[in-house]
XYZ file of C-alpha atoms in Angstrom:
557
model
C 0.000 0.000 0.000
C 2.197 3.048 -1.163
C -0.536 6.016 0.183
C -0.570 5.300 4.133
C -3.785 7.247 5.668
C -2.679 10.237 6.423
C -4.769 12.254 9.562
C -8.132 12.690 9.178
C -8.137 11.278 5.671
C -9.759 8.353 6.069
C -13.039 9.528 5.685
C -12.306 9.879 1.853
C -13.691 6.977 -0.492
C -10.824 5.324 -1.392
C -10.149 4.675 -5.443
C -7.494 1.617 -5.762
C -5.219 1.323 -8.532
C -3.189 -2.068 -9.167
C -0.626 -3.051 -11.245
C 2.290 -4.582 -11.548
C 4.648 -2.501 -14.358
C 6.278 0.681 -12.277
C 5.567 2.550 -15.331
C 1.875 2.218 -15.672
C 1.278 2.261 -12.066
C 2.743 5.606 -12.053
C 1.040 6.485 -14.972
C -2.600 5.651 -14.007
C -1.529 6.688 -10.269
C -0.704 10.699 -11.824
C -4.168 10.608 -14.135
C -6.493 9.685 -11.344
C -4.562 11.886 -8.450
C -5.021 14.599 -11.065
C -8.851 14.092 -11.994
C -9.944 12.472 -7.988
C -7.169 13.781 -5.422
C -9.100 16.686 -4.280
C -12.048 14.429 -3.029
C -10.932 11.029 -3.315
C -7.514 8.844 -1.469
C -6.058 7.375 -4.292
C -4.307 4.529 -3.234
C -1.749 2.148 -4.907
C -0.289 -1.538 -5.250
C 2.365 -2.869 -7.448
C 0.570 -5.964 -7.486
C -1.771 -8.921 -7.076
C -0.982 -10.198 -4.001
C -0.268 -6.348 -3.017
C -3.620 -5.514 -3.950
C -5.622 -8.408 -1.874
C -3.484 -7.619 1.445
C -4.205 -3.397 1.156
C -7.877 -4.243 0.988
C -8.171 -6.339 3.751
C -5.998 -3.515 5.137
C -8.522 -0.859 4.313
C -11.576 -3.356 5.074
C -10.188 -3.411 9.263
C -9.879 0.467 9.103
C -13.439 0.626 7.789
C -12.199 2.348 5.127
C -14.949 3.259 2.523
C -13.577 1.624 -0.673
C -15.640 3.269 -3.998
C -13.549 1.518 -6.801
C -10.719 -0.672 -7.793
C -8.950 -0.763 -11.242
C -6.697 -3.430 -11.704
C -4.316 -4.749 -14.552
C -5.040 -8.481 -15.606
C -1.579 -9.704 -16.621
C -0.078 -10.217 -13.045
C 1.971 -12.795 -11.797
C 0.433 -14.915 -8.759
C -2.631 -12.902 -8.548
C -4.707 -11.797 -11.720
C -6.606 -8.901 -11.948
C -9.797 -10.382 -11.853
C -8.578 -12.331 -8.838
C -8.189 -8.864 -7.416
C -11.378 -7.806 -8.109
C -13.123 -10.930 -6.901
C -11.118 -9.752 -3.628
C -12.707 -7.030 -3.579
C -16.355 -7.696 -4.414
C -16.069 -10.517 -1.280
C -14.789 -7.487 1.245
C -16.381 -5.175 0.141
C -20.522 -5.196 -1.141
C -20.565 -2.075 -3.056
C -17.029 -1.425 -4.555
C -17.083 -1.028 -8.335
C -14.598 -2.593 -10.250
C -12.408 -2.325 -13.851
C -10.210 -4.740 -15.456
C -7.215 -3.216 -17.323
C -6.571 -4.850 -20.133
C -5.089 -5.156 -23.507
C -6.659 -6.476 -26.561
C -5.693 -9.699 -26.346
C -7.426 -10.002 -22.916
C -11.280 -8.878 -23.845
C -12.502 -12.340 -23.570
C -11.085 -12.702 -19.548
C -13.161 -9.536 -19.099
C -15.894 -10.726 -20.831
C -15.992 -14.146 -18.742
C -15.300 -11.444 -15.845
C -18.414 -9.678 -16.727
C -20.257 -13.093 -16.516
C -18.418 -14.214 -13.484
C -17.900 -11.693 -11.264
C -20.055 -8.736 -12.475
C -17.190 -6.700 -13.544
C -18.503 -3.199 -14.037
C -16.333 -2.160 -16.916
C -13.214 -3.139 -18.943
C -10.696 -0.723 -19.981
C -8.285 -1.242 -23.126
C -4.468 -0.418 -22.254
C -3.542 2.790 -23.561
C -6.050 4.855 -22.062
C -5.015 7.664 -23.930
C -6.608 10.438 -23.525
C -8.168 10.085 -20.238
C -10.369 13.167 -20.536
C -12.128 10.355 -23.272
C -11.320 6.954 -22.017
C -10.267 6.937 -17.881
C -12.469 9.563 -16.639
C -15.617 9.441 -17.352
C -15.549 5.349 -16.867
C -14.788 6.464 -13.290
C -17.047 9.621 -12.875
C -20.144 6.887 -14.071
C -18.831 4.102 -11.743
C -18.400 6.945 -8.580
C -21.540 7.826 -9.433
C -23.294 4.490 -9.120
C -21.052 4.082 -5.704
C -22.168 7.347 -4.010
C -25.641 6.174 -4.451
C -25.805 3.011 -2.861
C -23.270 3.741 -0.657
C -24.445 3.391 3.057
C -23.105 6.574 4.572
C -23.943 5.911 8.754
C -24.360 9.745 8.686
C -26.593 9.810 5.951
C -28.819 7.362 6.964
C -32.735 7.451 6.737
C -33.927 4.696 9.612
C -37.156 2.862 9.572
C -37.921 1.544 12.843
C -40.797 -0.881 12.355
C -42.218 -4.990 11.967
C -41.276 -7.121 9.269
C -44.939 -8.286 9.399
C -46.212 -4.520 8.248
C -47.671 -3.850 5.169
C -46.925 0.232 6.143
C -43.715 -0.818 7.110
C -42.939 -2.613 3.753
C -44.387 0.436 1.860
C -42.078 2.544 3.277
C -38.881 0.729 3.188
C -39.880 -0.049 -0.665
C -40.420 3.931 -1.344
C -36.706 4.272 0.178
C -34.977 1.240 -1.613
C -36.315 2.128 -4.984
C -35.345 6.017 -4.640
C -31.784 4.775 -3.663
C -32.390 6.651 -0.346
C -29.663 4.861 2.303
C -31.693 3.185 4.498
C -31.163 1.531 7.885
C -34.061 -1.057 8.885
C -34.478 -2.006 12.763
C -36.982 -4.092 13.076
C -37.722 -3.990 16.769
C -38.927 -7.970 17.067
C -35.513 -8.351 16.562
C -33.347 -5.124 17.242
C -32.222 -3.338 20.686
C -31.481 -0.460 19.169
C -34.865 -0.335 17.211
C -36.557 -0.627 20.728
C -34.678 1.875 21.745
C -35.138 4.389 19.526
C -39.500 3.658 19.759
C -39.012 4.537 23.307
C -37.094 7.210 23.070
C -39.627 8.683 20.306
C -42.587 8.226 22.648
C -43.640 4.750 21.589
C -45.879 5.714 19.294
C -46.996 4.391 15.976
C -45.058 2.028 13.768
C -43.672 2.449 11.821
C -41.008 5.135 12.827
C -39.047 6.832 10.360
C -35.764 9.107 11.419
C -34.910 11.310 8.650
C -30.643 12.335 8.524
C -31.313 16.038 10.107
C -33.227 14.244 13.144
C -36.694 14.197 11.853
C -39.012 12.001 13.144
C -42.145 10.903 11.464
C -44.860 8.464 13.387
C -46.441 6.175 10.545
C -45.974 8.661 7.810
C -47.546 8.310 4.627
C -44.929 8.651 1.243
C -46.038 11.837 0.538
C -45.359 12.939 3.851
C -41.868 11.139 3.816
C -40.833 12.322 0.536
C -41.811 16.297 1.309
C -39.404 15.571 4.873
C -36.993 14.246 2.355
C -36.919 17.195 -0.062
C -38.701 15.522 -3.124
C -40.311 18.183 -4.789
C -43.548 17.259 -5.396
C -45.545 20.660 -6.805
C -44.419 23.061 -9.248
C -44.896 26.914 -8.832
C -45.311 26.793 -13.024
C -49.114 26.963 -14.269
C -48.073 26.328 -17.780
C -45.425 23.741 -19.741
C -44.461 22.992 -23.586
C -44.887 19.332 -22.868
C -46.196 17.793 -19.709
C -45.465 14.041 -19.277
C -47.397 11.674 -16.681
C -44.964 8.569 -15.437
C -41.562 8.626 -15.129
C -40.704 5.327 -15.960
C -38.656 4.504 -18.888
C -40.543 5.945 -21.735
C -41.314 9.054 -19.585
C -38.290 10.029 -18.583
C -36.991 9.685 -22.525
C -39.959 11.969 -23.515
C -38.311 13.999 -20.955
C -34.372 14.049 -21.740
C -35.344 14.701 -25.633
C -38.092 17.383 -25.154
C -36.454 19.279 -22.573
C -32.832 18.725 -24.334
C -34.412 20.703 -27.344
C -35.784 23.447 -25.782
C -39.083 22.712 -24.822
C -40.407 23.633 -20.699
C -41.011 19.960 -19.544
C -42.249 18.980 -16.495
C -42.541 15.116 -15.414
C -45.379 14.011 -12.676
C -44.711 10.304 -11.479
C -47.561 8.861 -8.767
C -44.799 6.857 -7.140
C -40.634 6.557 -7.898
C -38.929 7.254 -11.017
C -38.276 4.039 -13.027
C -41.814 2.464 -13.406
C -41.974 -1.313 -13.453
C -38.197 -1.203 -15.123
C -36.880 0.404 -12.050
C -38.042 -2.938 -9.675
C -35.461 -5.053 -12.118
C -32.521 -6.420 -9.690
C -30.937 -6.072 -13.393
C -31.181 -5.695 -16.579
C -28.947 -7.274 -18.941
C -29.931 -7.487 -22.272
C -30.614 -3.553 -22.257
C -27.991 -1.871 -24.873
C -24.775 -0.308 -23.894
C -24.473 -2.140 -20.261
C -22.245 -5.138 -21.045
C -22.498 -5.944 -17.265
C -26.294 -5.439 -16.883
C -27.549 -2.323 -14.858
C -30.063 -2.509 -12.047
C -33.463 -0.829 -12.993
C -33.165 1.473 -10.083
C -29.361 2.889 -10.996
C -30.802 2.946 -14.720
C -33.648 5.312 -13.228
C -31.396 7.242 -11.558
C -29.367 8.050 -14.376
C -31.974 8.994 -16.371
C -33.547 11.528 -13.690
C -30.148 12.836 -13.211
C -29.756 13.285 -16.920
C -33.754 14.913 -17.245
C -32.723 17.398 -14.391
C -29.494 17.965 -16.232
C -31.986 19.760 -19.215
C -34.194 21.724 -16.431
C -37.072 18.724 -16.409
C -38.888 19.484 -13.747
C -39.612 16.442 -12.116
C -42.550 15.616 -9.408
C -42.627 12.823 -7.403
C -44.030 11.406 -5.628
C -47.252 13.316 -7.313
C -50.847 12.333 -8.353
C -52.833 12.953 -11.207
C -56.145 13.048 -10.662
C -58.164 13.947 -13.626
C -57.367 15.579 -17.212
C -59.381 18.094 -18.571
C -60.363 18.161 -22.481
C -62.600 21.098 -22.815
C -60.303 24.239 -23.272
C -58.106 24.212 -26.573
C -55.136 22.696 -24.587
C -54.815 19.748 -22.302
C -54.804 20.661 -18.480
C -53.866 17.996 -16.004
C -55.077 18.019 -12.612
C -53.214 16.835 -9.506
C -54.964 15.502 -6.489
C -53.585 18.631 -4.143
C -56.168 20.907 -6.516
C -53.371 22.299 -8.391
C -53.674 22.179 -12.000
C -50.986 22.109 -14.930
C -51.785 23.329 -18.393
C -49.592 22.235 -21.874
C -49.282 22.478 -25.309
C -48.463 18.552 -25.611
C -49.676 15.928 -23.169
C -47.230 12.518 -23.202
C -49.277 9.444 -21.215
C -46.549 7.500 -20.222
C -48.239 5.914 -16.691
C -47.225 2.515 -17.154
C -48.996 -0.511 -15.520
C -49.141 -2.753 -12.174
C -49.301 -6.238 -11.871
C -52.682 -7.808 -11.163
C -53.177 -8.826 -8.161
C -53.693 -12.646 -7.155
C -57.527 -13.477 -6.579
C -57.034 -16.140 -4.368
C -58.315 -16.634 -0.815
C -55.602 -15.148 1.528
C -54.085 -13.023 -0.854
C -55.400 -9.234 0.553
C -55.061 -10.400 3.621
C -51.295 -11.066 3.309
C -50.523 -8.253 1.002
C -46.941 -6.562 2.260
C -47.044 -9.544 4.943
C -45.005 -11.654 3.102
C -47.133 -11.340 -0.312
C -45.165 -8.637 -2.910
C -46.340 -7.561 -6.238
C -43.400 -6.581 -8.195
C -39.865 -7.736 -7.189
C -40.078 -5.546 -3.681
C -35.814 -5.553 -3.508
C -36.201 -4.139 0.083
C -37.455 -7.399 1.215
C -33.619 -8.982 0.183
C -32.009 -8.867 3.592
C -35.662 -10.726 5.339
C -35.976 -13.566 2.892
C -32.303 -14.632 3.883
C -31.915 -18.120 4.341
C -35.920 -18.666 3.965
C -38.047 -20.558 1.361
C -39.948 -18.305 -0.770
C -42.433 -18.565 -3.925
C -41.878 -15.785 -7.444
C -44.990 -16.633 -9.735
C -44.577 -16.122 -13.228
C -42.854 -16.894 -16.045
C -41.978 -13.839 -18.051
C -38.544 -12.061 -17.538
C -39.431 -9.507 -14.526
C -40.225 -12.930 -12.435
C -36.408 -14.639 -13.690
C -35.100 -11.360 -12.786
C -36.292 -11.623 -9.136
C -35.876 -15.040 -8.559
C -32.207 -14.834 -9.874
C -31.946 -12.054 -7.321
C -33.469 -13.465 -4.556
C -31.254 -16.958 -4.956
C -28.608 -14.771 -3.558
C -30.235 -14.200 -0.399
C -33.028 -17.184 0.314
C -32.415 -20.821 1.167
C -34.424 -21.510 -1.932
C -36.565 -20.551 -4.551
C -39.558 -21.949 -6.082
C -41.079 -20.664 -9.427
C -44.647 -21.232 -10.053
C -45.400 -21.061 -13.595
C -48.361 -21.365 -15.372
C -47.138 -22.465 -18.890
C -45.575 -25.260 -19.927
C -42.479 -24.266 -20.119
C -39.948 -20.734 -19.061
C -38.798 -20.028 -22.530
C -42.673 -19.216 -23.508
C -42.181 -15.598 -22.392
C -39.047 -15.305 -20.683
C -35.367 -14.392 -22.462
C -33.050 -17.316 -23.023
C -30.011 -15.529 -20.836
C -32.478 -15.867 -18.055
C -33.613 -19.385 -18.643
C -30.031 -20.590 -18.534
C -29.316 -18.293 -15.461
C -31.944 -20.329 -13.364
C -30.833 -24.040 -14.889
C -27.359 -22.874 -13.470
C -28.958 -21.729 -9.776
C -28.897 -25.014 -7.164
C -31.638 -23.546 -5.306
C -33.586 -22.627 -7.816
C -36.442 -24.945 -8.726
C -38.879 -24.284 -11.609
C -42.790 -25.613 -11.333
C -44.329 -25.251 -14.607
C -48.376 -25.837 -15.462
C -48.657 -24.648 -11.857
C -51.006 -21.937 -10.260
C -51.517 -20.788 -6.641
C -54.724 -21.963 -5.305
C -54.847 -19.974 -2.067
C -51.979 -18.464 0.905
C -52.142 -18.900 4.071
C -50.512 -18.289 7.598
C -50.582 -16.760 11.541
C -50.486 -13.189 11.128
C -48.306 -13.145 7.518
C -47.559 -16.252 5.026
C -46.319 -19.165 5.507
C -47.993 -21.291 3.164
C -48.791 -21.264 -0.320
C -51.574 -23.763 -2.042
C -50.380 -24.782 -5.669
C -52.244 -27.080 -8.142
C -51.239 -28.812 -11.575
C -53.136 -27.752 -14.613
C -53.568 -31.027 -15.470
C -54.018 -32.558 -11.632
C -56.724 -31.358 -9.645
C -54.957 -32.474 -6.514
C -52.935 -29.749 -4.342
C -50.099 -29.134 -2.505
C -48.683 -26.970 0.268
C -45.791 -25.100 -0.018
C -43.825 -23.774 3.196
C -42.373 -19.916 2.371
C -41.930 -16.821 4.012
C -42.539 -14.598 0.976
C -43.899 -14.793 -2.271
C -43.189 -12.592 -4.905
C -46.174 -11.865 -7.680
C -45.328 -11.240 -11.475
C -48.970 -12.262 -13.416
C -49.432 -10.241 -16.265
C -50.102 -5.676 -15.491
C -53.142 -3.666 -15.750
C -52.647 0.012 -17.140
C -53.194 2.942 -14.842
C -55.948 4.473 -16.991
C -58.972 4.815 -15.054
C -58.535 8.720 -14.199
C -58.697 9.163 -17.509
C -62.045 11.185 -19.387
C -63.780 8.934 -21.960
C -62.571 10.841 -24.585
C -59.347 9.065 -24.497
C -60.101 6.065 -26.082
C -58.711 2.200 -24.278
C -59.400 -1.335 -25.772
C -61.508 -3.946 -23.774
C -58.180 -4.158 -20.941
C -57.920 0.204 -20.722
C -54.790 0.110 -22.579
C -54.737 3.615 -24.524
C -55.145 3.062 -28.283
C -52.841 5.618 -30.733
C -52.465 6.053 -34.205
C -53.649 3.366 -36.894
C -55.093 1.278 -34.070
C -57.646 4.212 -34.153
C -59.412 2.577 -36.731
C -58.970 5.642 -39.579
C -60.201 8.351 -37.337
C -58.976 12.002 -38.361
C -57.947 14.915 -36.374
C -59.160 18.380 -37.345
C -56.707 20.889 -38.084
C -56.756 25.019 -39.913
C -55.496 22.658 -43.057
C -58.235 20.048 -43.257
C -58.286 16.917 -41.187
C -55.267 14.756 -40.971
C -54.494 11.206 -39.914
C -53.394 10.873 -36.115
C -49.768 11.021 -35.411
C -47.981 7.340 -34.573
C -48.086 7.524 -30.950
C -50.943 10.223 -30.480
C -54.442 9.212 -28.956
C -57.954 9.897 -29.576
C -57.443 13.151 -28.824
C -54.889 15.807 -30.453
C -51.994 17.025 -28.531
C -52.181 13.939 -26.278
C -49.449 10.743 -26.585
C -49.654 7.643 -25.034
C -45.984 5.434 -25.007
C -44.897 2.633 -22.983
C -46.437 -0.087 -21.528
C -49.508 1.544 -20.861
C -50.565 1.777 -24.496
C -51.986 -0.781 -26.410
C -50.197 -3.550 -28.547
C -46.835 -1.722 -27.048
C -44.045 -4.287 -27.198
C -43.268 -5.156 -23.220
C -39.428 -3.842 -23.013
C -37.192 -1.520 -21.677
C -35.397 -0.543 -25.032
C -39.055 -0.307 -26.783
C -40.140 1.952 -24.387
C -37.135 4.643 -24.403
C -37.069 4.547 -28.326
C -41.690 5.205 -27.806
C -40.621 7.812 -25.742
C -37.881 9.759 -27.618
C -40.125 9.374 -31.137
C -43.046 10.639 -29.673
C -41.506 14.155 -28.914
C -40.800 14.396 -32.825
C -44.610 14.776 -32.978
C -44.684 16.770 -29.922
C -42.716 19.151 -31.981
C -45.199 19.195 -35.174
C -48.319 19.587 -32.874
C -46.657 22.765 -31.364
C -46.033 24.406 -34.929
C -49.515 23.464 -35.888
């Protein structure tokens, strides 16, 4: 270790360099003291075995360690030996392979293997274009999910809450570090309910002190500082949900000059932002969770003066005037010259006896990531067999003694992408139940039990788990819309030719409606929540960036 902590430096994230040529060392040593030293301990080792003995080094100083780049060609220890090191001592370093060309497939199988972050080819030449901004992303990522004990929200509570689960969801999917106490189980969660009074669970202790009693999101969020009203009456473009599509109506309206403002009900990411990760999504050789791909994309919307609200509630839209005016459920009102419905959907809930009453008590809909650390060494139950249910259960096989997948087709590869398929094959404690459905749940006070039946048997069976995580097909959050926006039989929002040759009057004569637009001129529907939309992450973003080229022609019409 060749930068010893010098006084009252260790608070610093720490950015590791390895490698074992003098020259390079030195070399990437000068380009990231240059670029990081101000806010960041740049440390050194001139090798493998170097390299494994200054983590555990920094690991007893509980030193916070943000990322690790490390040659491959060592002798005795290999880079991605290194980084292995590292991800083992460390849970959310992030880590790049140096490499030369002759080395891409080891970071390839790296990527695979050990979720390598990123691979950089040796020269790096210039790093203003190939070092730094690898590093500024992978910092980025770091800082938020980075558990900062001064920074941290707590959530005193029960496991066995449904308000309890709510909350801890809200924080885990806005990256918010988050300390749970559940005080079944926790001292210092009794502790702090007795020091607040005792009062209602759960118990929510902001950073600056706050604390809430049972708070409700919005509450939470304004304590927070979410902004979740804007002081502006009127926008260019006004976009409802901020999941994927959304938030690329956003980036490309706002980044060419239109006023945008984006109103999400709940977090930024929609249904993509519950993905543990997403790895067939372009650009992200190593995957990316939904949440950190969220993130990115609010960070980049704000970037181009989006105004973003959240969490936020539209509550009605109004037709009648010559421009579209949403309404919010605090009375406030937002008027525009485009409208983009980009609300997404939910997943159904499961009609089966049991099911309500064990909703956040151990039944999820959606993949409900909070719930990680509880299901740890428990049996649990994912049903459904398209690729947001692989996603989870390759997740939660991390975490749980085992998983069970109840499937209702014959077989995964129906709806679910191949990578995933052969992900779960490859998972020892993963065990797949096809031409299965859930009969009914059952339990003392949360679940413990989950009824299944054979399409084919009329028999059932009793499964024993703790959780069980729902993925059985969405419903579109339409129903606050007016009539005039027209849905098909299931309220998904129908848009250009699937408006059966209806026109839209215009000064010029009547004209055919635009690709994405509705029923109604001025107003877009993209993303899941309109009809015969293809189901993906890339689809979406590409719906969402189109549709503001038509944004564009409504507003010089």
């Amino acid at each position: 270790m060749t930068d010893p902590t010098p006084a009252g430096d260790a608070a610093r994230p720490v950015i590791l360099a390895v490698d074992d040529d003098p020259a390079v060392l030195s070399a990437v040593r000068g380009d990231l003291r240059r670029h990081y030293g101000r806010h960041y301990r740049v440390v050194t080792a001139a090798g493998g075995a170097e390299a494994v003995a200054t983590l555990r080094t920094l690991k007893l100083q509980s030193a916070p360690v943000a990322v690790v780049i490390s040659d491959q060609r060592m002798p005795e220890v290999a880079g991605h030996e290194v980084l292995a090191a590292a991800r083992e001592l460390f849970d959310d370093v992030r880590t790049v392979l140096l490499t030369a060309y002759a080395d891409t497939e080891v970071a390839i199988g790296a990527i695979n293997d050990l979720h390598l972050d990123y691979y950089i080819l040796k020269p790096w030449d210039p790093p203003e274009e190939r070092l730094y901004p690898v590093v500024d992303d992978l910092l980025g990522d770091w800082h938020a999910h980075h558990r900062s004990g001064a920074a941290l929200t707590r959530v005193v509570g029960t496991r066995w809450s449904t308000r309890t689960h709510e909350i801890r969801d809200f924080l885990q999917r806005n990256q918010i570090p988050m300390a749970w106490l559940d005080v079944d189980v926790s001292a210092e969660g009794r502790t702090l309910w007795e020091a607040a009074g005792s009062g209602a669970l759960p118990l929510v202790l902001t950073p600056d002190g706050t604390g809430l009693a049972d708070p409700d999101v919005a509450e939470l969020a304004a304590a927070l500082g979410h902004k979740t009203h804007t002081d502006t009456e009127t926008f260019d473009l006004v976009i409802v949900g901020a999941g994927p599509a959304g938030l690329a109506s956003a980036v490309y309206g706002a980044s060419e000059g239109l006023r945008t403002v984006c109103v999400e009900r709940l977090v930024p990411g929609g249904q993509a932002g519950q993905s543990s990760r997403i790895e067939n999504y372009l650009g992200f050789p190593g995957g990316i969770a939904g949440a950190d791909l969220a993130r990115r994309a609010v960070t980049q919307a704000r970037r181009f003066e989006v105004e973003v609200l959240a969490p936020t509630t539209v509550s009605g839209l109004d037709l009648a005037g010559p421009y579209p005016r949403v309404e919010l459920s605090d009375g406030s009102a937002i008027s525009c010259g485009a409208l983009i419905l980009a609300c997404g959907v939910s997943y159904r809930s499961l009609d089966v006896p049991g099911s309500a009453e064990f909703e956040g008590r151990g039944v999820f809909y959606g993949a409900a990531l909070s719930e990680r650390d509880t299901v740890a060494g428990e049996d649990i139950v994912v049903v459904g067999g398209a690729n947001s249910a692989g996603q989870a259960a390759v997740f939660f096989s991390d975490h749980a003694k085992s998983v069970t997948i109840l499937c209702r087709a014959a077989e995964l590869g129906a709806k679910m992408s191949d990578y995933l398929v052969r992900q779960i094959a490859a998972r020892p404690n993963i065990t797949v139940r096809c031409g299965t459905t859930v009969q009914a749940v059952s339990g003392d006070g949360h679940l413990e039990h989950v009824t299944v039946a054979g399409a084919e048997d009329a028999s059932t069976e009793q499964l024993a788990a703790s959780s069980m995580f729902v993925f059985i097909g969405a419903s579109p959050h339409t129903d606050w819309m007016p009539p005039q926006i027209v849905r098909d039989a299931r309220g998904f929002i129908r848009t250009g030719p699937a408006l059966g040759g209806q026109r839209h009057p215009t000064a010029d004569g009547d004209r055919d409606p635009y690709l994405y637009e509705t029923s109604v001129p001025r107003v877009f529907a993209v993303g899941d929540v309109r009809a015969q939309s293809i189901k993906r992450v890339a689809s979406a973003v590409g719906e969402g960036s189109v549709a503001v080229q038509f944004v564009h022609q409504v507003l010089r019409g």
